[in-house]
Short mmCIF file of C-alpha atoms and ligand atoms in Angstrom, two decimals:
data_model
loop_
_atom_site.label_atom_id
_atom_site.label_comp_id
_atom_site.label_asym_id
_atom_site.label_seq_id
_atom_site.Cartn_x
_atom_site.Cartn_y
_atom_site.Cartn_z
CA ILE M 8 -0.40 0.16 -0.08
CA ILE M 9 0.93 3.64 -0.68
CA LEU M 10 0.56 6.09 2.25
CA LEU M 11 0.85 9.62 2.29
CA GLN M 12 0.47 12.25 5.17
CA HIS M 13 -0.18 15.48 5.39
CA ILE M 14 2.95 16.01 2.54
CA HIS M 15 4.39 20.02 1.51
CA ARG M 16 6.50 20.24 -0.87
CA ILE M 17 7.35 24.28 -0.56
CA PHE M 18 10.35 25.48 -3.75
CA THR M 19 12.41 28.02 -3.02
CA VAL M 20 13.30 30.58 -6.49
CA GLY M 21 14.98 33.53 -4.46
CA ASP M 22 13.10 34.97 -2.29
CA GLN M 23 9.64 33.54 -3.23
CA GLU M 24 8.60 30.51 -2.19
CA VAL M 25 6.23 28.24 -4.46
CA HIS M 26 4.19 26.15 -2.27
CA ALA M 27 3.81 23.09 -4.93
CA LEU M 28 2.03 21.13 -2.77
CA ASP M 29 -0.33 21.59 0.16
CA ASP M 30 -0.89 18.99 3.00
CA VAL M 31 -1.12 16.07 0.22
CA SER M 32 -2.33 12.86 2.10
CA LEU M 33 -3.95 9.86 -0.15
CA GLU M 34 -3.93 6.31 0.36
CA ILE M 35 -3.88 3.99 -2.48
CA ALA M 36 -4.24 0.48 -2.34
CA TYR M 37 -2.59 -2.32 -4.20
CA GLY M 38 -3.13 -2.88 -7.66
CA GLU M 39 -5.36 -0.09 -8.22
CA TYR M 40 -5.65 2.15 -10.73
CA LEU M 41 -6.27 6.00 -10.58
CA SER M 42 -5.57 9.31 -12.88
CA ILE M 43 -4.61 12.42 -11.44
CA MET M 44 -5.50 15.69 -13.27
CA GLY M 45 -5.56 19.46 -13.14
CA PRO M 46 -4.41 22.20 -14.49
CA SER M 47 -0.97 23.42 -15.02
CA GLY M 48 1.52 23.98 -12.46
CA SER M 49 -1.39 22.60 -10.40
CA GLY M 50 1.46 19.85 -8.80
CA LYS M 51 0.64 16.72 -10.60
CA SER M 52 4.55 15.78 -11.30
CA THR M 53 5.52 16.96 -8.25
CA LEU M 54 3.38 14.61 -6.60
CA LEU M 55 4.65 12.49 -9.28
CA ASN M 56 8.16 12.85 -8.53
CA ILE M 57 7.63 12.14 -4.69
CA LEU M 58 5.36 9.14 -5.19
CA GLY M 59 8.20 7.85 -7.35
CA LEU M 60 11.30 8.93 -4.89
CA LEU M 61 12.70 11.02 -7.07
CA ASP M 62 12.04 14.22 -4.36
CA THR M 63 11.41 13.95 -1.16
CA PRO M 64 9.13 15.97 1.02
CA THR M 65 9.92 19.14 2.64
CA SER M 66 7.11 17.89 5.21
CA GLY M 67 4.67 14.96 6.00
CA ARG M 68 5.10 11.03 5.71
CA TYR M 69 5.32 8.68 2.86
CA ILE M 70 4.72 5.18 4.03
CA LEU M 71 5.87 2.66 1.15
CA ASP M 72 5.07 -1.21 1.77
CA GLY M 73 5.26 -0.30 5.57
CA ARG M 74 8.62 1.76 5.47
CA ASP M 75 8.62 5.49 6.26
CA ILE M 76 10.47 6.42 2.96
CA THR M 77 11.86 9.66 4.28
CA THR M 78 14.33 7.46 6.75
CA LEU M 79 15.53 5.75 4.18
CA SER M 80 19.65 6.56 3.06
CA PRO M 81 19.55 7.79 -0.67
CA ASP M 82 21.48 4.56 -1.49
CA GLU M 83 18.16 2.75 -0.58
CA GLN M 84 14.94 4.75 -2.20
CA ALA M 85 17.76 4.48 -4.96
CA SER M 86 17.57 0.88 -5.44
CA THR M 87 13.69 0.75 -4.03
CA ARG M 88 13.13 3.19 -7.17
CA ARG M 89 14.68 0.91 -9.13
CA GLU M 90 13.19 -2.41 -7.72
CA LYS M 91 9.25 -1.42 -7.50
CA VAL M 92 8.72 2.16 -9.71
CA GLY M 93 8.74 2.54 -13.00
CA PHE M 94 8.35 5.80 -14.42
CA VAL M 95 7.26 7.44 -17.55
CA PHE M 96 8.47 11.08 -17.47
CA GLN M 97 6.47 13.90 -19.21
CA PHE M 98 10.06 14.79 -21.32
CA PHE M 99 10.96 11.12 -21.98
CA GLN M 100 14.78 11.21 -20.55
CA LEU M 101 15.77 9.30 -23.15
CA ILE M 102 19.35 8.90 -22.90
CA PRO M 103 21.06 10.66 -26.68
CA ARG M 104 23.25 8.46 -27.52
CA LEU M 105 21.76 5.38 -27.38
CA THR M 106 19.29 3.68 -29.52
CA ALA M 107 15.74 2.81 -29.12
CA GLU M 108 16.53 0.00 -28.37
CA GLN M 109 18.97 -0.05 -26.13
CA ASN M 110 17.40 2.92 -24.35
CA VAL M 111 14.54 0.03 -23.57
CA GLU M 112 17.04 -2.76 -23.23
CA LEU M 113 19.02 -0.41 -20.39
CA PRO M 114 16.69 -1.82 -17.05
CA LEU M 115 17.87 -5.56 -17.53
CA VAL M 116 21.40 -4.34 -18.48
CA LEU M 117 21.37 -2.95 -15.50
CA ALA M 118 19.48 -5.84 -13.92
CA GLY M 119 21.93 -8.45 -14.94
CA THR M 120 19.66 -10.29 -17.28
CA PRO M 121 21.01 -12.42 -19.70
CA PRO M 122 21.59 -10.97 -23.79
CA GLY M 123 19.04 -13.65 -25.00
CA GLU M 124 16.45 -12.74 -22.47
CA ARG M 125 17.01 -9.29 -23.37
CA LYS M 126 16.36 -9.51 -26.65
CA LYS M 127 13.10 -10.93 -26.56
CA ARG M 128 11.90 -8.67 -23.84
CA THR M 129 13.27 -5.29 -25.76
CA TRP M 130 11.35 -6.65 -29.19
CA LYS M 131 8.10 -7.50 -27.12
CA VAL M 132 7.64 -3.81 -25.78
CA LEU M 133 8.35 -1.79 -28.72
CA LYS M 134 5.98 -3.93 -31.07
CA ALA M 135 3.56 -3.60 -28.36
CA VAL M 136 3.82 0.76 -29.06
CA GLY M 137 4.55 -0.05 -32.86
CA LEU M 138 8.09 1.47 -33.32
CA GLU M 139 9.56 -2.05 -34.07
CA ASN M 140 10.54 -0.49 -37.50
CA ARG M 141 12.67 2.41 -35.53
CA MET M 142 14.74 0.22 -33.01
CA GLY M 143 18.25 1.38 -34.41
CA HIS M 144 16.83 5.16 -34.37
CA ARG M 145 18.10 7.42 -31.85
CA PRO M 146 15.96 9.33 -29.84
CA ASP M 147 17.27 12.67 -32.64
CA GLN M 148 16.08 10.45 -34.99
CA LEU M 149 12.61 9.81 -34.02
CA SER M 150 9.29 11.94 -34.12
CA GLY M 151 7.97 13.68 -30.55
CA GLY M 152 5.52 10.78 -30.09
CA GLN M 153 7.53 8.15 -31.22
CA ARG M 154 9.83 9.10 -27.95
CA GLN M 155 7.44 9.43 -25.58
CA ARG M 156 6.65 5.20 -26.79
CA VAL M 157 10.03 5.03 -26.35
CA ALA M 158 9.57 5.76 -22.88
CA ILE M 159 6.66 3.87 -22.28
CA ALA M 160 7.94 0.71 -23.33
CA ARG M 161 10.99 1.38 -21.18
CA SER M 162 9.01 1.98 -18.13
CA THR M 163 7.05 -1.45 -18.36
CA ILE M 164 9.93 -3.66 -18.84
CA MET M 165 10.93 -4.63 -15.54
CA GLN M 166 7.47 -5.50 -14.74
CA PRO M 167 7.05 -3.06 -11.60
CA GLY M 168 5.08 -3.28 -8.98
CA VAL M 169 3.60 0.48 -9.61
CA LEU M 170 4.23 2.21 -12.84
CA LEU M 171 3.78 5.91 -12.83
CA ALA M 172 3.11 7.94 -16.04
CA ASP M 173 3.08 11.71 -16.44
CA GLU M 174 0.91 12.80 -19.57
CA PRO M 175 1.85 9.31 -21.14
CA THR M 176 -0.01 10.58 -24.46
CA GLY M 177 0.14 14.19 -24.89
CA ASN M 178 2.12 14.07 -28.15
CA LEU M 179 0.10 11.32 -29.78
CA ASP M 180 -2.64 11.46 -32.20
CA ARG M 181 -5.85 9.96 -30.16
CA HIS M 182 -5.22 6.92 -31.81
CA SER M 183 -2.07 6.18 -30.37
CA GLY M 184 -3.04 7.59 -27.45
CA ILE M 185 -5.69 4.96 -26.41
CA GLU M 186 -3.19 2.31 -27.75
CA VAL M 187 -0.94 3.28 -25.53
CA ILE M 188 -3.93 3.58 -22.41
CA GLU M 189 -5.27 -0.09 -23.15
CA LEU M 190 -1.46 -1.61 -23.06
CA LEU M 191 -0.73 0.17 -19.34
CA GLU M 192 -4.44 -0.58 -18.49
CA GLU M 193 -3.29 -4.50 -19.27
CA LEU M 194 -0.35 -4.17 -17.10
CA ASN M 195 -3.25 -2.94 -14.86
CA ARG M 196 -4.59 -6.38 -14.90
CA GLN M 197 -1.75 -7.86 -14.31
CA GLY M 198 -1.56 -6.46 -11.45
CA ILE M 199 0.67 -3.49 -11.53
CA THR M 200 -0.31 -1.03 -9.67
CA LEU M 201 -1.30 2.46 -12.44
CA ILE M 202 -1.48 6.01 -11.22
CA VAL M 203 -2.02 8.36 -14.70
CA VAL M 204 -1.52 12.34 -14.48
CA THR M 205 -3.21 13.32 -17.74
CA HIS M 206 -4.87 17.01 -19.01
CA ASP M 207 -6.75 14.65 -21.04
CA PRO M 208 -9.69 13.73 -19.88
CA GLU M 209 -10.46 11.10 -22.55
CA ILE M 210 -7.96 9.37 -20.56
CA GLY M 211 -8.17 10.32 -17.54
CA ASN M 212 -11.50 9.28 -17.39
CA ARG M 213 -11.02 5.76 -17.95
CA ALA M 214 -9.76 5.32 -15.00
CA LEU M 215 -12.71 4.33 -11.77
CA ARG M 216 -11.01 6.17 -9.29
CA ARG M 217 -10.05 10.47 -10.07
CA ILE M 218 -8.03 12.43 -8.26
CA ARG M 219 -8.06 16.35 -8.74
CA LEU M 220 -5.34 18.84 -8.27
CA VAL M 221 -5.60 22.68 -7.75
CA ASP M 222 -2.76 25.35 -6.83
CA GLY M 223 -1.24 22.34 -4.59
CA ARG M 224 -4.77 20.83 -2.95
CA ILE M 225 -6.55 17.52 -3.26
CA SER M 226 -9.69 19.45 -4.61
CA CYS M 227 -11.71 15.99 -5.49
CA ASP M 228 -10.82 12.20 -4.78
CA HIS M 229 -13.96 9.92 -6.69
CA THR M 230 -14.18 7.18 -7.22
CA GLY M 231 -17.44 5.63 -9.70
CA ARG M 232 -18.36 5.47 -13.13
CA ILE M 233 -18.95 8.89 -15.09
CA ASP M 234 -22.42 9.02 -16.68
CA ILE I 12 2.97 33.79 -50.01
CA ILE I 13 4.89 30.08 -48.86
CA LEU I 14 4.77 28.19 -52.06
CA LEU I 15 6.20 24.04 -51.41
CA GLN I 16 6.31 22.23 -54.93
CA HIS I 17 7.02 18.21 -54.52
CA ILE I 18 9.03 18.78 -51.48
CA HIS I 19 10.76 15.25 -50.29
CA ARG I 20 12.77 14.85 -47.62
CA ILE I 21 14.67 11.32 -46.67
CA PHE I 22 16.10 10.74 -43.25
CA THR I 23 18.79 7.68 -43.74
CA VAL I 24 19.60 5.58 -40.52
CA GLY I 25 22.17 2.62 -41.39
CA ASP I 26 20.80 1.70 -44.49
CA GLN I 27 17.23 2.09 -43.72
CA GLU I 28 15.49 4.81 -45.70
CA VAL I 29 12.24 6.94 -43.95
CA HIS I 30 10.62 9.16 -46.29
CA ALA I 31 9.23 11.52 -44.06
CA LEU I 32 7.62 13.53 -46.75
CA ASP I 33 6.33 12.20 -49.74
CA ASP I 34 6.13 13.98 -52.44
CA VAL I 35 3.91 17.51 -50.40
CA SER I 36 2.93 20.29 -52.68
CA LEU I 37 1.40 23.40 -50.92
CA GLU I 38 0.22 27.06 -50.96
CA ILE I 39 -0.04 29.50 -47.98
CA ALA I 40 -1.42 33.06 -48.58
CA TYR I 41 -0.59 35.86 -46.56
CA GLY I 42 -2.31 36.58 -43.56
CA GLU I 43 -4.19 32.54 -43.42
CA TYR I 44 -5.20 30.13 -40.33
CA LEU I 45 -3.93 26.68 -41.21
CA SER I 46 -3.83 23.37 -38.98
CA ILE I 47 -2.02 20.40 -39.45
CA MET I 48 -3.10 16.99 -38.49
CA GLY I 49 -2.37 13.34 -38.56
CA PRO I 50 -0.96 10.30 -36.93
CA SER I 51 2.43 10.59 -35.01
CA GLY I 52 5.46 9.55 -36.97
CA SER I 53 3.47 10.90 -39.96
CA GLY I 54 5.72 14.08 -41.32
CA LYS I 55 4.26 16.84 -39.18
CA SER I 56 7.67 17.89 -37.48
CA THR I 57 9.72 17.22 -40.44
CA LEU I 58 7.32 19.70 -42.73
CA LEU I 59 7.20 22.72 -40.47
CA ASN I 60 10.94 21.95 -39.91
CA ILE I 61 11.59 22.86 -43.78
CA LEU I 62 8.94 25.37 -43.62
CA GLY I 63 10.71 27.40 -40.59
CA LEU I 64 13.83 27.32 -42.21
CA LEU I 65 15.24 24.67 -39.57
CA ASP I 66 15.48 21.89 -42.47
CA THR I 67 16.22 21.79 -46.07
CA PRO I 68 14.19 19.39 -48.45
CA THR I 69 16.08 16.70 -50.48
CA SER I 70 14.48 17.74 -53.47
CA GLY I 71 11.64 20.13 -54.57
CA ARG I 72 10.91 24.09 -54.07
CA TYR I 73 10.84 25.91 -51.60
CA ILE I 74 9.67 29.33 -52.47
CA LEU I 75 9.12 32.67 -49.87
CA ASP I 76 8.58 35.70 -50.91
CA GLY I 77 8.86 34.92 -54.07
CA ARG I 78 12.51 33.61 -53.48
CA ASP I 79 13.62 29.59 -53.77
CA ILE I 80 15.12 29.24 -50.45
CA THR I 81 16.89 26.36 -51.49
CA THR I 82 18.88 28.96 -53.93
CA LEU I 83 19.62 30.88 -50.54
CA SER I 84 22.91 30.59 -48.57
CA PRO I 85 23.00 29.46 -44.91
CA ASP I 86 23.26 33.05 -43.78
CA GLU I 87 20.85 33.89 -46.13
CA GLN I 88 19.17 31.49 -44.50
CA ALA I 89 19.35 32.27 -41.19
CA SER I 90 18.16 35.70 -41.28
CA THR I 91 15.48 35.19 -43.22
CA ARG I 92 14.53 32.57 -40.68
CA ARG I 93 15.32 35.09 -37.60
CA GLU I 94 13.60 38.40 -39.56
CA LYS I 95 10.07 36.30 -40.94
CA VAL I 96 9.72 32.95 -38.39
CA GLY I 97 8.63 32.85 -35.00
CA PHE I 98 9.23 29.11 -34.34
CA VAL I 99 7.00 27.19 -31.30
CA PHE I 100 9.18 23.89 -30.98
CA GLN I 101 6.94 20.53 -29.87
CA PHE I 102 9.84 20.62 -27.00
CA PHE I 103 10.73 24.41 -26.47
CA GLN I 104 13.70 24.31 -26.68
CA LEU I 105 14.46 27.12 -23.82
CA ILE I 106 17.90 27.99 -22.49
CA PRO I 107 18.67 26.21 -19.31
CA ARG I 108 20.77 28.86 -17.92
CA LEU I 109 18.68 31.53 -18.60
CA THR I 110 15.36 32.15 -16.59
CA ALA I 111 11.82 32.85 -17.92
CA GLU I 112 12.05 36.21 -18.56
CA GLN I 113 15.94 36.12 -19.83
CA ASN I 114 14.43 33.18 -22.02
CA VAL I 115 11.82 35.40 -23.99
CA GLU I 116 13.74 38.55 -24.02
CA LEU I 117 16.41 36.69 -25.94
CA PRO I 118 15.14 37.96 -29.69
CA LEU I 119 15.42 41.22 -28.70
CA VAL I 120 18.43 41.45 -27.38
CA LEU I 121 19.67 39.83 -30.30
CA ALA I 122 17.45 42.35 -31.82
CA GLY I 123 19.18 45.37 -30.40
CA THR I 124 16.23 46.47 -29.18
CA PRO I 125 16.80 48.51 -25.86
CA PRO I 126 16.51 47.56 -22.46
CA GLY I 127 13.73 50.11 -20.99
CA GLU I 128 11.29 48.60 -23.76
CA ARG I 129 12.49 44.76 -24.04
CA LYS I 130 11.75 44.90 -19.99
CA LYS I 131 7.80 46.35 -21.07
CA ARG I 132 7.93 43.94 -24.35
CA THR I 133 8.18 40.60 -22.49
CA TRP I 134 6.31 41.40 -19.37
CA LYS I 135 3.36 41.65 -21.59
CA VAL I 136 3.95 38.93 -23.60
CA LEU I 137 4.59 36.57 -20.64
CA LYS I 138 1.40 37.86 -18.31
CA ALA I 139 -0.89 37.62 -21.86
CA VAL I 140 0.15 33.60 -21.28
CA GLY I 141 -0.01 33.84 -17.25
CA LEU I 142 3.61 33.46 -16.32
CA GLU I 143 4.01 37.33 -14.83
CA ASN I 144 4.55 34.87 -11.20
CA ARG I 145 7.24 33.13 -12.63
CA MET I 146 9.11 35.51 -14.72
CA GLY I 147 13.05 34.88 -12.35
CA HIS I 148 12.05 30.64 -12.52
CA ARG I 149 14.56 29.06 -14.69
CA PRO I 150 13.25 25.92 -17.09
CA ASP I 151 13.75 23.06 -14.89
CA GLN I 152 11.78 25.10 -11.96
CA LEU I 153 8.71 25.30 -13.70
CA SER I 154 5.94 22.93 -14.89
CA GLY I 155 5.56 20.96 -17.85
CA GLY I 156 3.01 23.51 -19.13
CA GLN I 157 4.21 26.64 -17.99
CA ARG I 158 7.76 26.36 -20.37
CA GLN I 159 5.56 25.31 -23.17
CA ARG I 160 3.87 29.22 -22.51
CA VAL I 161 7.44 30.52 -22.31
CA ALA I 162 8.00 29.06 -25.38
CA ILE I 163 5.34 30.12 -27.09
CA ALA I 164 5.40 33.92 -25.29
CA ARG I 165 8.83 33.52 -26.62
CA SER I 166 7.70 33.25 -30.60
CA THR I 167 5.66 35.97 -30.32
CA ILE I 168 8.05 38.62 -29.04
CA MET I 169 9.56 39.60 -32.51
CA GLN I 170 5.96 40.41 -34.24
CA PRO I 171 6.83 37.47 -37.05
CA GLY I 172 5.33 37.60 -40.12
CA VAL I 173 5.46 34.19 -39.85
CA LEU I 174 4.08 31.98 -36.77
CA LEU I 175 4.29 28.05 -36.88
CA ALA I 176 3.97 26.29 -34.03
CA ASP I 177 4.60 22.65 -32.99
CA GLU I 178 1.88 21.36 -30.72
CA PRO I 179 1.81 24.08 -29.02
CA THR I 180 -1.19 22.84 -26.20
CA GLY I 181 0.61 18.96 -26.03
CA ASN I 182 1.12 19.65 -21.69
CA LEU I 183 -1.24 21.81 -21.31
CA ASP I 184 -4.95 21.84 -19.32
CA ARG I 185 -8.34 22.36 -21.94
CA HIS I 186 -8.38 25.87 -20.14
CA SER I 187 -4.62 26.88 -20.50
CA GLY I 188 -5.05 25.39 -24.32
CA ILE I 189 -7.96 27.07 -25.35
CA GLU I 190 -5.91 30.02 -23.78
CA VAL I 191 -2.32 29.56 -25.77
CA ILE I 192 -5.01 29.14 -29.42
CA GLU I 193 -6.72 32.40 -28.71
CA LEU I 194 -3.98 34.37 -27.87
CA LEU I 195 -2.14 32.66 -31.55
CA GLU I 196 -5.35 33.78 -33.10
CA GLU I 197 -5.86 37.57 -32.21
CA LEU I 198 -2.08 38.05 -33.53
CA ASN I 199 -3.68 36.26 -37.18
CA ARG I 200 -6.53 38.56 -36.84
CA GLN I 201 -2.86 41.48 -36.27
CA GLY I 202 -1.56 39.66 -39.77
CA ILE I 203 0.54 37.20 -38.70
CA THR I 204 0.26 33.52 -41.39
CA LEU I 205 -0.99 31.15 -38.67
CA ILE I 206 0.23 27.45 -39.31
CA VAL I 207 -0.82 25.49 -36.52
CA VAL I 208 0.20 21.63 -36.02
CA THR I 209 -1.84 19.85 -33.23
CA HIS I 210 -2.94 16.10 -32.04
CA ASP I 211 -6.02 17.97 -30.46
CA PRO I 212 -8.67 18.54 -33.26
CA GLU I 213 -10.90 20.04 -30.55
CA ILE I 214 -7.83 23.16 -31.27
CA GLY I 215 -7.04 21.72 -34.72
CA ASN I 216 -10.72 22.49 -35.58
CA ARG I 217 -11.14 25.73 -35.50
CA ALA I 218 -9.00 26.73 -38.82
CA LEU I 219 -11.18 26.94 -41.76
CA ARG I 220 -7.88 25.09 -43.75
CA ARG I 221 -7.23 22.04 -41.78
CA ILE I 222 -5.06 19.71 -43.47
CA ARG I 223 -4.43 15.91 -42.58
CA LEU I 224 -0.95 14.14 -43.15
CA VAL I 225 -0.63 10.73 -42.89
CA ASP I 226 2.64 8.68 -44.08
CA GLY I 227 4.52 12.01 -45.07
CA ARG I 228 1.54 12.80 -47.96
CA ILE I 229 -1.01 15.00 -47.75
CA SER I 230 -3.88 12.43 -48.11
CA CYS I 231 -6.87 16.00 -47.63
CA ASP I 232 -5.97 19.72 -47.58
CA HIS I 233 -10.20 21.04 -46.72
CA THR I 234 -11.14 24.48 -45.92
CA GLY I 235 -14.54 25.14 -45.08
CA ARG I 236 -16.76 24.53 -41.87
CA ILE I 237 -16.83 21.60 -39.85
CA ASP I 238 -20.65 21.22 -38.75
N1 ATP Y 12 16.70 12.89 -38.06
C1 ATP Y 12 15.98 11.82 -38.37
N2 ATP Y 12 16.25 10.35 -38.85
C2 ATP Y 12 15.45 9.86 -39.29
N3 ATP Y 12 14.45 9.82 -39.00
C3 ATP Y 12 13.67 10.94 -38.80
C4 ATP Y 12 14.31 11.94 -38.36
N4 ATP Y 12 13.32 13.10 -37.61
C5 ATP Y 12 12.50 12.39 -38.30
N5 ATP Y 12 12.28 10.97 -38.66
C6 ATP Y 12 11.39 10.12 -38.98
O1 ATP Y 12 10.43 10.74 -39.66
C7 ATP Y 12 8.92 10.29 -39.20
C8 ATP Y 12 8.31 11.44 -39.50
O2 ATP Y 12 8.73 12.24 -38.42
P1 ATP Y 12 8.35 13.74 -37.45
O3 ATP Y 12 8.99 13.94 -36.82
O4 ATP Y 12 8.12 14.27 -38.66
O5 ATP Y 12 6.73 13.09 -37.09
P2 ATP Y 12 5.33 13.85 -36.92
O6 ATP Y 12 4.42 13.72 -37.36
O7 ATP Y 12 5.94 15.29 -36.34
O8 ATP Y 12 5.15 12.75 -35.72
P3 ATP Y 12 4.79 13.36 -33.50
O9 ATP Y 12 4.05 13.03 -33.94
O10 ATP Y 12 4.93 12.12 -32.93
O11 ATP Y 12 5.12 14.50 -33.01
C9 ATP Y 12 8.93 9.48 -38.26
O12 ATP Y 12 8.62 8.17 -38.83
C10 ATP Y 12 10.84 9.35 -37.72
O13 ATP Y 12 11.03 8.52 -37.06
N1 ATP Y 13 12.30 23.10 -8.67
C1 ATP Y 13 11.75 23.92 -8.91
N2 ATP Y 13 11.71 25.32 -8.57
C2 ATP Y 13 10.52 26.43 -8.28
N3 ATP Y 13 8.77 25.75 -8.32
C3 ATP Y 13 9.00 24.79 -8.48
C4 ATP Y 13 9.76 23.44 -9.25
N4 ATP Y 13 9.59 22.46 -9.85
C5 ATP Y 13 8.17 23.04 -10.14
N5 ATP Y 13 7.74 23.97 -9.10
C6 ATP Y 13 6.73 25.48 -9.11
O1 ATP Y 13 5.78 24.27 -8.82
C7 ATP Y 13 3.83 24.36 -9.32
C8 ATP Y 13 4.01 22.64 -9.73
O2 ATP Y 13 4.56 22.30 -10.80
P1 ATP Y 13 4.70 20.60 -11.51
O3 ATP Y 13 5.45 20.14 -12.52
O4 ATP Y 13 4.25 19.82 -10.49
O5 ATP Y 13 3.43 21.34 -12.30
P2 ATP Y 13 1.76 20.43 -13.22
O6 ATP Y 13 0.98 20.13 -12.04
O7 ATP Y 13 2.77 18.80 -13.36
O8 ATP Y 13 1.90 21.72 -14.63
P3 ATP Y 13 2.07 20.87 -15.71
O9 ATP Y 13 0.81 20.31 -15.96
O10 ATP Y 13 2.34 22.10 -16.41
O11 ATP Y 13 3.09 19.83 -16.22
C9 ATP Y 13 4.84 24.75 -10.82
O12 ATP Y 13 4.34 26.44 -10.45
C10 ATP Y 13 5.96 25.30 -11.15
O13 ATP Y 13 6.53 26.04 -11.40
MG1 MG Y 14 3.57 18.62 -15.55
MG1 MG Y 15 6.13 16.36 -34.31
#
């Protein structure tokens, strides 16, 4: 289970303070599928970064699998992140000198997976996002939406327990976007906890539980069908 | 007037050829407002890069203001681009070490505009995209949609003859996205030729002329109201 208790995240720029997250509390069960929506600048990426152990709160507690994350050492946080969390970044964070295939394969290389199995799993996830003909391209030789799909493929290859997706369809046409969210939903059906940040209500409303963020606060946390 | 005649753009990756644009011909009048839509990877950014003199065709002719662009020297192409074209990049291309204000002000600095007038015009366009409270933030201190709005503000500050926008609302919530497109449409009413690449039909269908790109070809070039 994921438990956020009274999370605050304050950024300081010069003498200006930005209260990016303002007393956020949230409980997420294993295997849940929820979306987070809200205006630009409302704190969605900041919330996801804290959930994904890429950032630490200014105050409040984050309990993951019964362990208080804020008490872990940086090394322990990094290994927890590698093992448990898949992340699709809003701006992909692909490695420029590696091809699409090498970018997707990288987590398996770091995990010591043998080459034969790596090739097989890498090809499988790249085919699932329609990029089997772009495997040798580097990021600068790919379109915006193709880079986004490489990032999605990479996030799924370790079959993490939790998958955090920050605007996974922002650069995709409607058809490719729906293919992507269906892929992520299939992983959720197999047991992965799925959290999707999105500006697109057509994507966000597919989740049964929908959280709305406004000015760093949860303004709405709703479970149930939309009519 | 903008005239593309039988434009081809072929990329080579290893021994693979990608025919990103395949015999594209297009005529655009001064002051026109058109949208370009199509699947991920269909050639939209490539087309916009050629129109914006950021890339040269493999074959075909590009006539801008009666001059054949392909016959200009690189220096002449660069100065034509600076004077005539505003570009909103799909991934913003902001300068990491400069603040939002400095990023937006940069074209005016390069053009030799005096400091007093620069400050005034910079503040005006940043206010128009709702970022007057983020002027001192650097790109890594801004949300995704805020970075996108800085890129939009920067593209408008020189009041170019032609404004090319590649997915200007991809990282914005619906409300901010509509504010942005209304801002661009206001510039079009003042005389700027406006070309918007978008995946969002709600944005793309606002243009009276809509071009659809599929596999590097124009599959549809339609002028008239949508019912
Ligand atoms: N520098 C390059 N080298 C090789 N192939 C490229 C290069 N740039 C683009 N491509 C390929 O050309 C095709 C068109 O790319 P382009 O970026 O124009 O697509 P797009 O329509 O903008 O897509 P998206 O909607 O995903 O942004 C893609 O299949 C892409 O893989
Ligand atoms: N490193 C930082 N330093 C200072 N302020 C920051 C930093 N990162 C984010 N902010 C501010 O915190 C607020 C929340 O940012 P965040 O990236 O979480 O928004 P978001 O909801 O993801 O927005 P978008 O939909 O535009 O991606 C914004 O107002 C932003 O300016
Ligand atoms: Mg964000
Ligand atoms: Mg593109």
